Structures are given as structure tokens and as C-alpha cells.
Short mmCIF file of C-alpha atoms in Angstrom, two decimals:
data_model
loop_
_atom_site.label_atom_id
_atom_site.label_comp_id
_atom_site.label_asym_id
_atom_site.label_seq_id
_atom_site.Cartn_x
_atom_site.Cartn_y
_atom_site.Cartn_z
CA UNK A 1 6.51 17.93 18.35
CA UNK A 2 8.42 14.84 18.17
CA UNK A 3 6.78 11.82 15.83
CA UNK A 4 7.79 8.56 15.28
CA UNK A 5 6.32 6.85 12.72
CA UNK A 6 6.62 3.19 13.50
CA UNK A 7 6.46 0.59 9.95
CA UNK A 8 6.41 1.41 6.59
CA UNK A 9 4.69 -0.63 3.18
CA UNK A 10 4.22 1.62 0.70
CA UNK A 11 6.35 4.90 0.98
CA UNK A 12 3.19 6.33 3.15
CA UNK A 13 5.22 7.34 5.99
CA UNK A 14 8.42 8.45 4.08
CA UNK A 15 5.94 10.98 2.03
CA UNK A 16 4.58 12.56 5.70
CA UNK A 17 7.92 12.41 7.39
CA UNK A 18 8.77 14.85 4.31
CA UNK A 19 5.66 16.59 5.10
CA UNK A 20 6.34 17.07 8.82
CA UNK A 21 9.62 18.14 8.44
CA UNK A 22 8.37 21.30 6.42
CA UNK A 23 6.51 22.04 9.29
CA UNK A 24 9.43 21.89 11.35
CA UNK A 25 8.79 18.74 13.49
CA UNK A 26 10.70 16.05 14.42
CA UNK A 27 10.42 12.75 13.35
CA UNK A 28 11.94 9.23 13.50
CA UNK A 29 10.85 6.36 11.18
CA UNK A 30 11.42 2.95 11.76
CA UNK A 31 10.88 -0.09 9.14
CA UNK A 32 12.21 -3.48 7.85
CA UNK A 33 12.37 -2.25 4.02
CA UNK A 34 9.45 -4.27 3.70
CA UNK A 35 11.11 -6.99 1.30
CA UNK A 36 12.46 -6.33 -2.35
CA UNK A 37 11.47 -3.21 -1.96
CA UNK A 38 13.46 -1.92 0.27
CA UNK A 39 12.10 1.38 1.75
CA UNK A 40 14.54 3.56 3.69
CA UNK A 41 14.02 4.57 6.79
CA UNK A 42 15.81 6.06 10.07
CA UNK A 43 16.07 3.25 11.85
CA UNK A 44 16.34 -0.08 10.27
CA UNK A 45 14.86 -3.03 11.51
CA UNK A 46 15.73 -4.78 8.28
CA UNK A 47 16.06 -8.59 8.27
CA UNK A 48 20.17 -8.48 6.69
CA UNK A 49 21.28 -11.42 8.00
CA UNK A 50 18.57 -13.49 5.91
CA UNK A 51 19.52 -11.97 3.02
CA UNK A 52 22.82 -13.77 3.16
CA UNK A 53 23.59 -16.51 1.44
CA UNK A 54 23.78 -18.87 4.91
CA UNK A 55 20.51 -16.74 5.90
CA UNK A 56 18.49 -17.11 3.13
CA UNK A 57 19.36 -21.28 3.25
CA UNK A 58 18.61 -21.36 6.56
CA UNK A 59 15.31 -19.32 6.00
CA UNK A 60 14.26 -21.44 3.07
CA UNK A 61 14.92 -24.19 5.33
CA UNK A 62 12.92 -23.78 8.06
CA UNK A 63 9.81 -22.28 6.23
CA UNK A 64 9.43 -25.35 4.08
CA UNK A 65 9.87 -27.52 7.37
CA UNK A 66 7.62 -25.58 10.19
CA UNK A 67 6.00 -22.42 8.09
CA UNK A 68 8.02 -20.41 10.24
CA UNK A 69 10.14 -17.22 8.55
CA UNK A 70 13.24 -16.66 10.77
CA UNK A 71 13.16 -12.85 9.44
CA UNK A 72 10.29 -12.55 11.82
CA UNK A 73 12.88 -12.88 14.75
CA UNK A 74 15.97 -11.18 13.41
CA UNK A 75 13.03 -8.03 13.32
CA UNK A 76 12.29 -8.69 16.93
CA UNK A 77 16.44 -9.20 17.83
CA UNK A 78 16.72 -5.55 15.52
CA UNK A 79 13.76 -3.70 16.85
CA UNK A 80 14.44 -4.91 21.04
CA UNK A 81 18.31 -3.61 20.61
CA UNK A 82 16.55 0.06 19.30
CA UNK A 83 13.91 0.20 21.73
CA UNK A 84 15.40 2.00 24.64
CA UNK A 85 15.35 4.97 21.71
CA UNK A 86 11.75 4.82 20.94
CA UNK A 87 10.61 7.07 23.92
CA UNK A 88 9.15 10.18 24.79
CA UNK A 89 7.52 10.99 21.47
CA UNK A 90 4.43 13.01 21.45
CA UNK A 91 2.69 10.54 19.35
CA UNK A 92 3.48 7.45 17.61
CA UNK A 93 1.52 6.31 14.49
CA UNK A 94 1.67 2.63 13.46
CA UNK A 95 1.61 1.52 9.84
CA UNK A 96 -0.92 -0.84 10.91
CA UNK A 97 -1.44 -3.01 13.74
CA UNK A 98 1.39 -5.26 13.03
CA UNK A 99 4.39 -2.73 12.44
CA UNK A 100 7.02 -4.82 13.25
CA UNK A 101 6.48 -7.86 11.45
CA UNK A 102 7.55 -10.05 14.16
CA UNK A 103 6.49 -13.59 15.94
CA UNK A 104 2.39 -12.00 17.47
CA UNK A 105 3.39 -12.49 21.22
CA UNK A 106 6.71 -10.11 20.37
CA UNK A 107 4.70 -7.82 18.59
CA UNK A 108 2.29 -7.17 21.26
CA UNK A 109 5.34 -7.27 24.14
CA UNK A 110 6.87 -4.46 21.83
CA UNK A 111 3.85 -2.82 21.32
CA UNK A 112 3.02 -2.89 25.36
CA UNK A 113 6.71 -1.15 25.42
CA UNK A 114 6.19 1.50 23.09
CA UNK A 115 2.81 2.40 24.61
CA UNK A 116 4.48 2.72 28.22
CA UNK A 117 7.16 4.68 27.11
CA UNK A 118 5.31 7.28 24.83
CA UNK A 119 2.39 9.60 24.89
CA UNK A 120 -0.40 9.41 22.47
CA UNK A 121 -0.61 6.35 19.93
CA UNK A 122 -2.55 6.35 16.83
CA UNK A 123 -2.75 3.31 13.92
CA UNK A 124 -3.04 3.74 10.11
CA UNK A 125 -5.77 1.58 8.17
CA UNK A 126 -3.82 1.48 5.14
CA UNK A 127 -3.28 -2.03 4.49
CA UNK A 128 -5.06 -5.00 5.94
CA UNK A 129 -5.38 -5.79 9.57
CA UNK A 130 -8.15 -7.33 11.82
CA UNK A 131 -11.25 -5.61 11.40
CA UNK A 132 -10.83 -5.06 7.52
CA UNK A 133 -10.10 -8.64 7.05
CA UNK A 134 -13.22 -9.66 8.97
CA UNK A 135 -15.28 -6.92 6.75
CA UNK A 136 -14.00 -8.59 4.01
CA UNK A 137 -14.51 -12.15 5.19
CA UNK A 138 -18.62 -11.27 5.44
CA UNK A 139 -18.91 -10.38 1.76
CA UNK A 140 -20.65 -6.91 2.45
CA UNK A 141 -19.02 -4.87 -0.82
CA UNK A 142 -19.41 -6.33 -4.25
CA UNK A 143 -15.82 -6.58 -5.06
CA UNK A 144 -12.89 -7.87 -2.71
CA UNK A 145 -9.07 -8.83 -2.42
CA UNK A 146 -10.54 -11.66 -1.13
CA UNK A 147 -12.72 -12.51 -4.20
CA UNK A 148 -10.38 -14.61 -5.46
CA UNK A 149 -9.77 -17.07 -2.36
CA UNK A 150 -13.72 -17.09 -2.35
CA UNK A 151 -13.81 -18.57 -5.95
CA UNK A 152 -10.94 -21.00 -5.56
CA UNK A 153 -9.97 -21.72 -1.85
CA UNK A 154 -6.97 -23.10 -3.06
CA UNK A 155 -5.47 -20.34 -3.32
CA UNK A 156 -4.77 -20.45 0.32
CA UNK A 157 -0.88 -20.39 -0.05
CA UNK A 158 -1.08 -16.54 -1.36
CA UNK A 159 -3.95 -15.79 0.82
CA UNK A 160 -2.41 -17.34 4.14
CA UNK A 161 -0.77 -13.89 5.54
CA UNK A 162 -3.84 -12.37 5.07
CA UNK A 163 -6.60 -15.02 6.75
CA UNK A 164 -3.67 -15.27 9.59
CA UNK A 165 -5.45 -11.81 10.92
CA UNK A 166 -8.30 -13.55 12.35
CA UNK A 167 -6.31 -16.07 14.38
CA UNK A 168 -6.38 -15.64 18.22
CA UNK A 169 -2.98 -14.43 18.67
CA UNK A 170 -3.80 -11.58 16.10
CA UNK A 171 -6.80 -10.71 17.62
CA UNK A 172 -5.11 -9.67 20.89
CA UNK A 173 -2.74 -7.85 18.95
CA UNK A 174 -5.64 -6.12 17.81
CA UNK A 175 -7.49 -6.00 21.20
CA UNK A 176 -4.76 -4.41 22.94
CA UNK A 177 -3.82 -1.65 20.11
CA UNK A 178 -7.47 -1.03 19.65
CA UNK A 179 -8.12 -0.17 23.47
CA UNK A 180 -4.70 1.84 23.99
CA UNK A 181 -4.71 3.95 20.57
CA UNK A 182 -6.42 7.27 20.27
CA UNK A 183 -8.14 6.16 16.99
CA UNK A 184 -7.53 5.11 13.30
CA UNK A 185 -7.34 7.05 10.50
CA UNK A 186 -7.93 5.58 6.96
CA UNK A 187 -5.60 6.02 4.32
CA UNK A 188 -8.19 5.58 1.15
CA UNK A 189 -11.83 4.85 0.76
CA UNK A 190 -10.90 0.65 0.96
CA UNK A 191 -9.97 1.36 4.63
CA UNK A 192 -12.97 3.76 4.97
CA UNK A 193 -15.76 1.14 4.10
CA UNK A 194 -14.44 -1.45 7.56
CA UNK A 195 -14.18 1.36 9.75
CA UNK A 196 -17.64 3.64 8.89
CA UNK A 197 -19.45 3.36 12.34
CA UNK A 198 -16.72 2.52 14.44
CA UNK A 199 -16.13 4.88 17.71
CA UNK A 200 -12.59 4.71 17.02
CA UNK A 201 -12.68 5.94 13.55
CA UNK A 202 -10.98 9.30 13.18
CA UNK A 203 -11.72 9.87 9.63
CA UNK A 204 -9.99 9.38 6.02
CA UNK A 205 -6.46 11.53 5.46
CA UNK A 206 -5.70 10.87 1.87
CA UNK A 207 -1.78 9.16 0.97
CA UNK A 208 0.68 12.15 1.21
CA UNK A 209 2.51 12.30 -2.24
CA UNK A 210 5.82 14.05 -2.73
CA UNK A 211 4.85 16.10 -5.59
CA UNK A 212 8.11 17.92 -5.91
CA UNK A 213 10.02 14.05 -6.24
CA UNK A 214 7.36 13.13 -8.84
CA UNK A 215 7.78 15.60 -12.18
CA UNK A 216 5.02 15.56 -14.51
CA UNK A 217 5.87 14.12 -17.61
CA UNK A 218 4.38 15.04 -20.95
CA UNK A 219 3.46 11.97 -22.92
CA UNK A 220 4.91 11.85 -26.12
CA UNK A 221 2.55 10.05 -28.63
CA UNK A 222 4.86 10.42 -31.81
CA UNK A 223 5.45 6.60 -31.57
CA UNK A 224 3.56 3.37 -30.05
CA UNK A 225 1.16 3.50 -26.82
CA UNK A 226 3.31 1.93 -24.28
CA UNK A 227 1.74 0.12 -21.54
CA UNK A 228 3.09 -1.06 -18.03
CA UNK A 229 1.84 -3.94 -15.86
CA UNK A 230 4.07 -4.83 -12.39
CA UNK A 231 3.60 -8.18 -11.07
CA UNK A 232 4.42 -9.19 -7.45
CA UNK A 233 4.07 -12.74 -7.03
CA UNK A 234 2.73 -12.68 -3.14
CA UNK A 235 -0.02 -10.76 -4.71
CA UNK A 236 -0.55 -12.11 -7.56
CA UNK A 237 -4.52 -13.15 -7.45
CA UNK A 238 -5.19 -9.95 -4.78
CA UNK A 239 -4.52 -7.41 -7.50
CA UNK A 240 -6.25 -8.83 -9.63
CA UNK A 241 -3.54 -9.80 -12.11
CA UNK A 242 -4.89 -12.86 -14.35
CA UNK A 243 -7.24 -10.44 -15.96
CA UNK A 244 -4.74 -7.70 -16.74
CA UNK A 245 -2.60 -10.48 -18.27
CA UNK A 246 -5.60 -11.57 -20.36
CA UNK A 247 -6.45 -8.17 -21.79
CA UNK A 248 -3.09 -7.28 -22.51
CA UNK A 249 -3.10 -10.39 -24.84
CA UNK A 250 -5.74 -9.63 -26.51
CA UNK A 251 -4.90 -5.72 -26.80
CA UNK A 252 -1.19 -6.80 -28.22
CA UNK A 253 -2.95 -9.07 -30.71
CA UNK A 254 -5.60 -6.45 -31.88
CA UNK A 255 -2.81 -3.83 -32.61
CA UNK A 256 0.25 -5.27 -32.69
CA UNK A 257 2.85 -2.92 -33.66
CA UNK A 258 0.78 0.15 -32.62
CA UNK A 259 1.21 -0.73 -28.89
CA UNK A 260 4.54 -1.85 -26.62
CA UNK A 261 4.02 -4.20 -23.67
CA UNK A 262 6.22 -4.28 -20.77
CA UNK A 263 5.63 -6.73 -17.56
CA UNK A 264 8.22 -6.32 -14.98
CA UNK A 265 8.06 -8.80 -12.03
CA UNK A 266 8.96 -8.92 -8.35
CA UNK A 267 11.65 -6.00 -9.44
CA UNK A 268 12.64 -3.22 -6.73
CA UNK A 269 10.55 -0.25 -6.01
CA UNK A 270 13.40 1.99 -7.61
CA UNK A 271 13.65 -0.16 -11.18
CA UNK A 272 10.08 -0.31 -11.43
CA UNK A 273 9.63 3.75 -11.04
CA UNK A 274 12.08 3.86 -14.00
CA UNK A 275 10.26 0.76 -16.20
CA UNK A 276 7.05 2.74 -15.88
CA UNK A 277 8.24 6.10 -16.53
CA UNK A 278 8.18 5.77 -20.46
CA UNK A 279 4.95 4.36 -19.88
CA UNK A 280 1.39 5.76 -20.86
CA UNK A 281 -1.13 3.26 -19.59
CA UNK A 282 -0.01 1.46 -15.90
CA UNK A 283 -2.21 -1.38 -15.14
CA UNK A 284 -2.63 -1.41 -10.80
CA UNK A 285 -4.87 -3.54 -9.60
CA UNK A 286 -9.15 -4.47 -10.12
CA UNK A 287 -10.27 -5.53 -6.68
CA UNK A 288 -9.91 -1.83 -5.12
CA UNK A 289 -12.29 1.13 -4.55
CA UNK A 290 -10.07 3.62 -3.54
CA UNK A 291 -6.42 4.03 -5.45
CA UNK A 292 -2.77 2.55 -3.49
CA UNK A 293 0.55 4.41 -3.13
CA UNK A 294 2.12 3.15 -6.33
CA UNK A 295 -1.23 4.04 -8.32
CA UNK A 296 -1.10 7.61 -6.99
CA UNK A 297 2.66 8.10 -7.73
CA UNK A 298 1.88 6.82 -11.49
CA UNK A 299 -0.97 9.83 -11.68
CA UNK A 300 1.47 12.32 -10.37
CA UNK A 301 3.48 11.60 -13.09
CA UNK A 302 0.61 11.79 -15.03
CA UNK A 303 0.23 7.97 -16.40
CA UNK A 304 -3.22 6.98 -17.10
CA UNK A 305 -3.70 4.48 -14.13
CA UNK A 306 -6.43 1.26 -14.25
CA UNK A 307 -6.98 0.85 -10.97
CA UNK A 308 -9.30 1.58 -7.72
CA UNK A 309 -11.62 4.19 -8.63
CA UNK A 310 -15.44 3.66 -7.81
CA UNK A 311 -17.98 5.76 -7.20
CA UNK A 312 -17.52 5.88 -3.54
CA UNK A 313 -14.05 7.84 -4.50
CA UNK A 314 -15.85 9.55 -7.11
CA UNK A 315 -18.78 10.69 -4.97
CA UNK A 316 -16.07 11.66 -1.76
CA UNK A 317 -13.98 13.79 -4.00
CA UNK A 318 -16.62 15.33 -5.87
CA UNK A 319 -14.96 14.81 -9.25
CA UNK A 320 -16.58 15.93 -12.86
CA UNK A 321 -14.34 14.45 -14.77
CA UNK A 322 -11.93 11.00 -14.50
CA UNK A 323 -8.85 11.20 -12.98
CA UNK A 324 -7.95 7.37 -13.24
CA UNK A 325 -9.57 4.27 -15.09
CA UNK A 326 -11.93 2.22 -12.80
CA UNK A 327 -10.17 -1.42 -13.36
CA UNK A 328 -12.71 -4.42 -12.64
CA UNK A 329 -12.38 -8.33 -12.67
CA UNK A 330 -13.69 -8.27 -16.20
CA UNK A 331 -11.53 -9.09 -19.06
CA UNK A 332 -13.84 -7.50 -21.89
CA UNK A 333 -14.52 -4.87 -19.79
CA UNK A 334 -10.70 -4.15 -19.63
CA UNK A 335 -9.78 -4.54 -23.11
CA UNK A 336 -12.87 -2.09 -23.81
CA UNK A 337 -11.41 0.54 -21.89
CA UNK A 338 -8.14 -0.12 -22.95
CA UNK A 339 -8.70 0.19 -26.63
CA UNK A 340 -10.85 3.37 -26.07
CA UNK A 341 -7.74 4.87 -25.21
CA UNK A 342 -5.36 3.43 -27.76
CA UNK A 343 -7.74 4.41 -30.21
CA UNK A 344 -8.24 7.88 -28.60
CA UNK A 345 -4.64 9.28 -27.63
CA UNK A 346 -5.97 12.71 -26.93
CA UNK A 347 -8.18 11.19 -24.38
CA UNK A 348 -4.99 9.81 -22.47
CA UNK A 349 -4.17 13.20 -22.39
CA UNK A 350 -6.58 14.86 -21.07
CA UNK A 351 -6.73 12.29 -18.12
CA UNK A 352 -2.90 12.28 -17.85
CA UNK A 353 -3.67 16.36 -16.62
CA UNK A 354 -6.20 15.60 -14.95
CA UNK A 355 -4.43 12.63 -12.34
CA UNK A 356 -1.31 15.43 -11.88
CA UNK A 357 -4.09 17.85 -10.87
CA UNK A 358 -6.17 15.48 -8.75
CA UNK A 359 -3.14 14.76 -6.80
CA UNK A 360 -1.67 18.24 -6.42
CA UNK A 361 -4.94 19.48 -5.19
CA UNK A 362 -6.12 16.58 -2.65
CA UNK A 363 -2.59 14.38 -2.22
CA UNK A 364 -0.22 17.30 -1.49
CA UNK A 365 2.50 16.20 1.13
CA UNK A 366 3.02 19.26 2.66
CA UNK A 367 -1.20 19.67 3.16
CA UNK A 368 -1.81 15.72 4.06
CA UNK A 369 1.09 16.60 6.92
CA UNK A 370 -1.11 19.31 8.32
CA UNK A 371 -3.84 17.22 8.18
CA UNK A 372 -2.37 14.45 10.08
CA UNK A 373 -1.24 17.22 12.76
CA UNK A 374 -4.70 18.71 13.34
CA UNK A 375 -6.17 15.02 13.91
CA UNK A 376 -3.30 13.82 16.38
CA UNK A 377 -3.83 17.64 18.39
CA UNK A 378 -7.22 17.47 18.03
CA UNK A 379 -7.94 13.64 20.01
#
């Protein structure tokens, strides 16, 4: 079968392209890097030019004058020259509904293209895209991404990418690629919650991790606890980061020496996999259900993860016993949790096992790949 796998944002499609491969298929994936951090890919659609000195001027430029990013067009100039390459493939999954990153009337004349020149088409819900932003905009789950803009609508600068979804030019990129795919398929129980009821929902296939890239590594607790917190600035409120950087505070002032801090910011994906690996504690994110790429690749490693992990996951996965820290938007609540485990290093342990486990048994690359290939055979 050939597969091309058409965006990438979180090392998603990398992981099942590995998968696929063991099952002897063949696949072509396209992306832009997707910023900093820079994922590889087969075909790069990657916005070089603004990374050059005269590029990035003349990018800065015209987004403070007209809003406009110019990397939006060198993806269209990248991904038009390519696109007498991207045919006759079997099926073509899309990262989400806006893959390419480009001006919305591009997107959906590229997206028209790839359809006519293809066979069966299929989109990801793993990040967020028309009808998970409107899910979210109706307040029907306690806790949201959104929960911050809610509180303080000033925050519309960081939350402007994301409330762009339900303008008109969006929603007939969604119109189209909703009428012309087979179905979606959710990525993690956050993309499962938008999508229960809908005729074109195909069901959840869990994040494929590359087990064999991510070794388990024994924690060492002859010296301090050492805990990790990433910060990306675009999603700075969405993650929920204010709170982590309050209980962190508070947890280096309650045991000082005992503990060692590190915050890394807006860094590349390959220097933060190396910050975190001395780490025992990684602080993700407090607005999820469900946990994201970079939370699973910390529990393969076996870190001790605060992030996504609410009884919806619990219930879905049937688990007995924690596998990752259920983060909220509570600062007490954190530094509760947090302390538990500084005070209680054998309990880090035992849920350090447990995440490798959890994500041997029901994240498996090689298994999620099969999966994916019964569900595009099977509609």
C-alpha cells in the first residue's frame, strides 16, 4: 500500500511512518518542521527562506503591519512545486484539516488537488480544528484550552490561531474535507469528546510511540528530585503554565536543596528530550483529559508526567493503578501532588514502571500501525 501522510505537529506521523514501514508499506511524509521544532520529514515544505536574516525582517515586517505571516506562502510556493508527486496513493491521512499551513483559499485549492489525484482520504483529530474548537467554544466539559481566554479575553493575541477556526474561510476548509474524507480518527480522548456522535467518527487510535527510540531509564534517587517544566510561549496560557510556575515556587521554597528546578523555554524538540532526560517529575500541561505526544514520550522513558489524565482516560483504558499525574488549574492542588511525591520517592517509582508499561502495552508503534491499517481497509 502506498501512504502519504500529509503534516506533521507532534512526531505523530514520524512514529506511524516507522510503524508502517515494519509492515512493509510505503510511505511519504510531508511537513513544514512545524517551527523551532523542526520535525523531519520526506518532503519538506519548510518555510527556509524566512528563516534568513532578510526573511525573518521581512516577516517581522509585514506581520506587525497587516497580521499576515509570509511563511504561510513560501509553504504554498514549497508544497505547489511538490505536488505533481503527491499522487496515486492508496490513502492520504491529514494531520488535521489544515496540513499545510498555508493562506485558507490555498489550502483548500491544494486540498481539492490532492483529493483528485488520490484514492481514499482520511483526517487526524489530534490537534485543534473546526468542530473541536466549536465544542470548546460551548463550554460542554468542565475544563478547556480555552478556559483561559474565557477568564481574561485579553488574551486574544495567544488565542487568535485558535478562534481563527471558526472564521468563514476555515469553515469551508472544513466543509469540503469533511464531505470528501472517509472519516476521522481521534488521536486521544480530548479529540474523542468533539467527535462522540458524529457519522464521520471512525473511532480513537491511540499516539504511536517508538518504544525502541525511547529507553527506559531507571531513576536514580541517590541525590535531589529533579523536576522539568518546558515552556512554549505561543502556548503559554493553553497549557496551563502560570500554575505550574506557581507550584514550582512554592515546592523550591518548601525544600530547597532537596529538589532541582529546570525551565527550558521555546528550545528545540531535540534539546528539550535531553533537558528532561535527567529529569524525574515533567510538568505537561492542566487543561487536558487525555495525555499529548511529548507527555507520552516522557512516560516511555518512564518520567512521572503531570498532565492529561481524567477519568474518561482512566475509565477507556481500564487502568487499576496511575500511570501519570492528573494536572489541574489548581495551584494547591499541584503543589499537593507534587510534594506527595518528593516526600515519597518510592512512589515515583512505582509510577515511573508503570507509564513504560502503559505505553508498551497500548502506545506500541508497530501495533498503533496495524491499527491505523485495519481502519483505512476497513471504510
Amino acid at each position: 500500500m502506498r501512504i502519504l501522510l500529509l503534516g506533521e505537529y507532534s512526531r505523530l506521523h514520524n512514529s506511524l511512518k516507522e510503524g508502517l514501514l515494519l509492515n512493509d508499506h510505503e510511505v511519504v511524509l510531508v511537513g513544514n518542521g512545524d517551527g523551532f521544532k523542526n520535525y523531519p520529514s520526506d518532503i519538506s515544505i519548510r518555510a527556509v527562506w524566512c528563516e534568513t536574516k532578510l526573511g525573518k525582517l521581512v516577516q517581522q515586517s509585514l506581520y506587525r503591519l497587516f497580521k499576515f505571516d509570509i511563511a504561510q506562502l513560501e509553504h504554498a510556493i514549497r508544497f505547489y512545486k511538490v505536488l505533481p508527486h503527491l499522487q496515486g496513493f492508496d490513502v492520504v491521512q491529514l494531520i488535521n484539516e489544515k496540513p499545510i499551513q498555508t493562506i485558507p483559499f490555498l489550502e483548500l485549492w491544494f486540498l481539492k488537488k490532492i483529493v483528485a489525484q488520490n484514492q481514499k482520504l482520511f483526517v487526524l483529530a489530534s490537534g485543534v480544528d473546526y468542530l473541536s474548537v466549536q465544542f470548546l467554544m460551548d463550554k460542554k466539559i468542565p475544563k478547556s484550552i480555552l478556559q483561559p481566554y474565557f477568564d481574561n479575553p485579553k488574551l486574544n493575541k495567544e488565542y487568535r490561531y485558535i478562534l481563527d477556526y471558526t472564521s468563514k474561510s476555515n469553515a469551508q476548509i472544513h466543509e469540503y474535507v469533511y464531505q470528501n474524507c472517509r472519516g476521522y480518527i481521534a488521536s486521544d480522548i480530548d479529540y474523542v469528546l468533539p467527535l462522540t456522535g458524529n457519522p464521520k467518527f471512525l473511532g480513537m487510535i491511540p499516539n504511536p510511540v517508538n518504544c525502541e527510540h525511547l529507553a527506559y531509564q531507571e531513576l536514580d534517587f541517590e541525590g535531589k528530585i529533579v523536576l522539568f517544566l518546558g515552556i512554549n510561549q505561543w502556548n503559554y496560557h493553553q497549557k496551563g503554565i502560570p500554575y505550574f510556575e506557581k507550584a514550582l515556587a512554592q515546592i523550591q521554597a518548601r525544600y530547597g536543596e532537596r529538589v532541582e528546578i529546570h525551565i527550558a523555554q521555546n528550545i528545540p524538540y531535540d534539546q528539550y528530550i535531553s533537558l528532561y532526560n535527567k529529569a524525574h517529575i515533567v510538568l505537561d500541561q492542566v487543561y487536558a483529559y487525555d495525555q499529548g505526544y511529548n507527555a507520552l514520550e516522557a512516560m516511555a522513558k518512564g518520567k512521572v508526567v503531570f498532565t492529561g489524565a481524567e477519568t474518561e482516560f482512566e475509565a477507556h483504558y481500564q487502568l487499576a493503578h496511575p500511570v501519570a499525574i492528573n494536572a489541574k488549574p489548581d495551584v494547591d492542588y499541584l503543589v499537593h501532588h507534587l510534594s506527595n511525591l518528593i516526600d515519597n520517592p518510592q512512589q515515583i517509582k512505582m509510577i515511573s514502571q508503570q507509564a513504560r508499561e502503559f505505553i508498551l502495552r497500548e502506545h506500541h508503534y508497530k501495533h498503533i500501525a496495524e491499527a491505523y491499517l485495519t481502519t483505512w481497509n476497513r471504510n
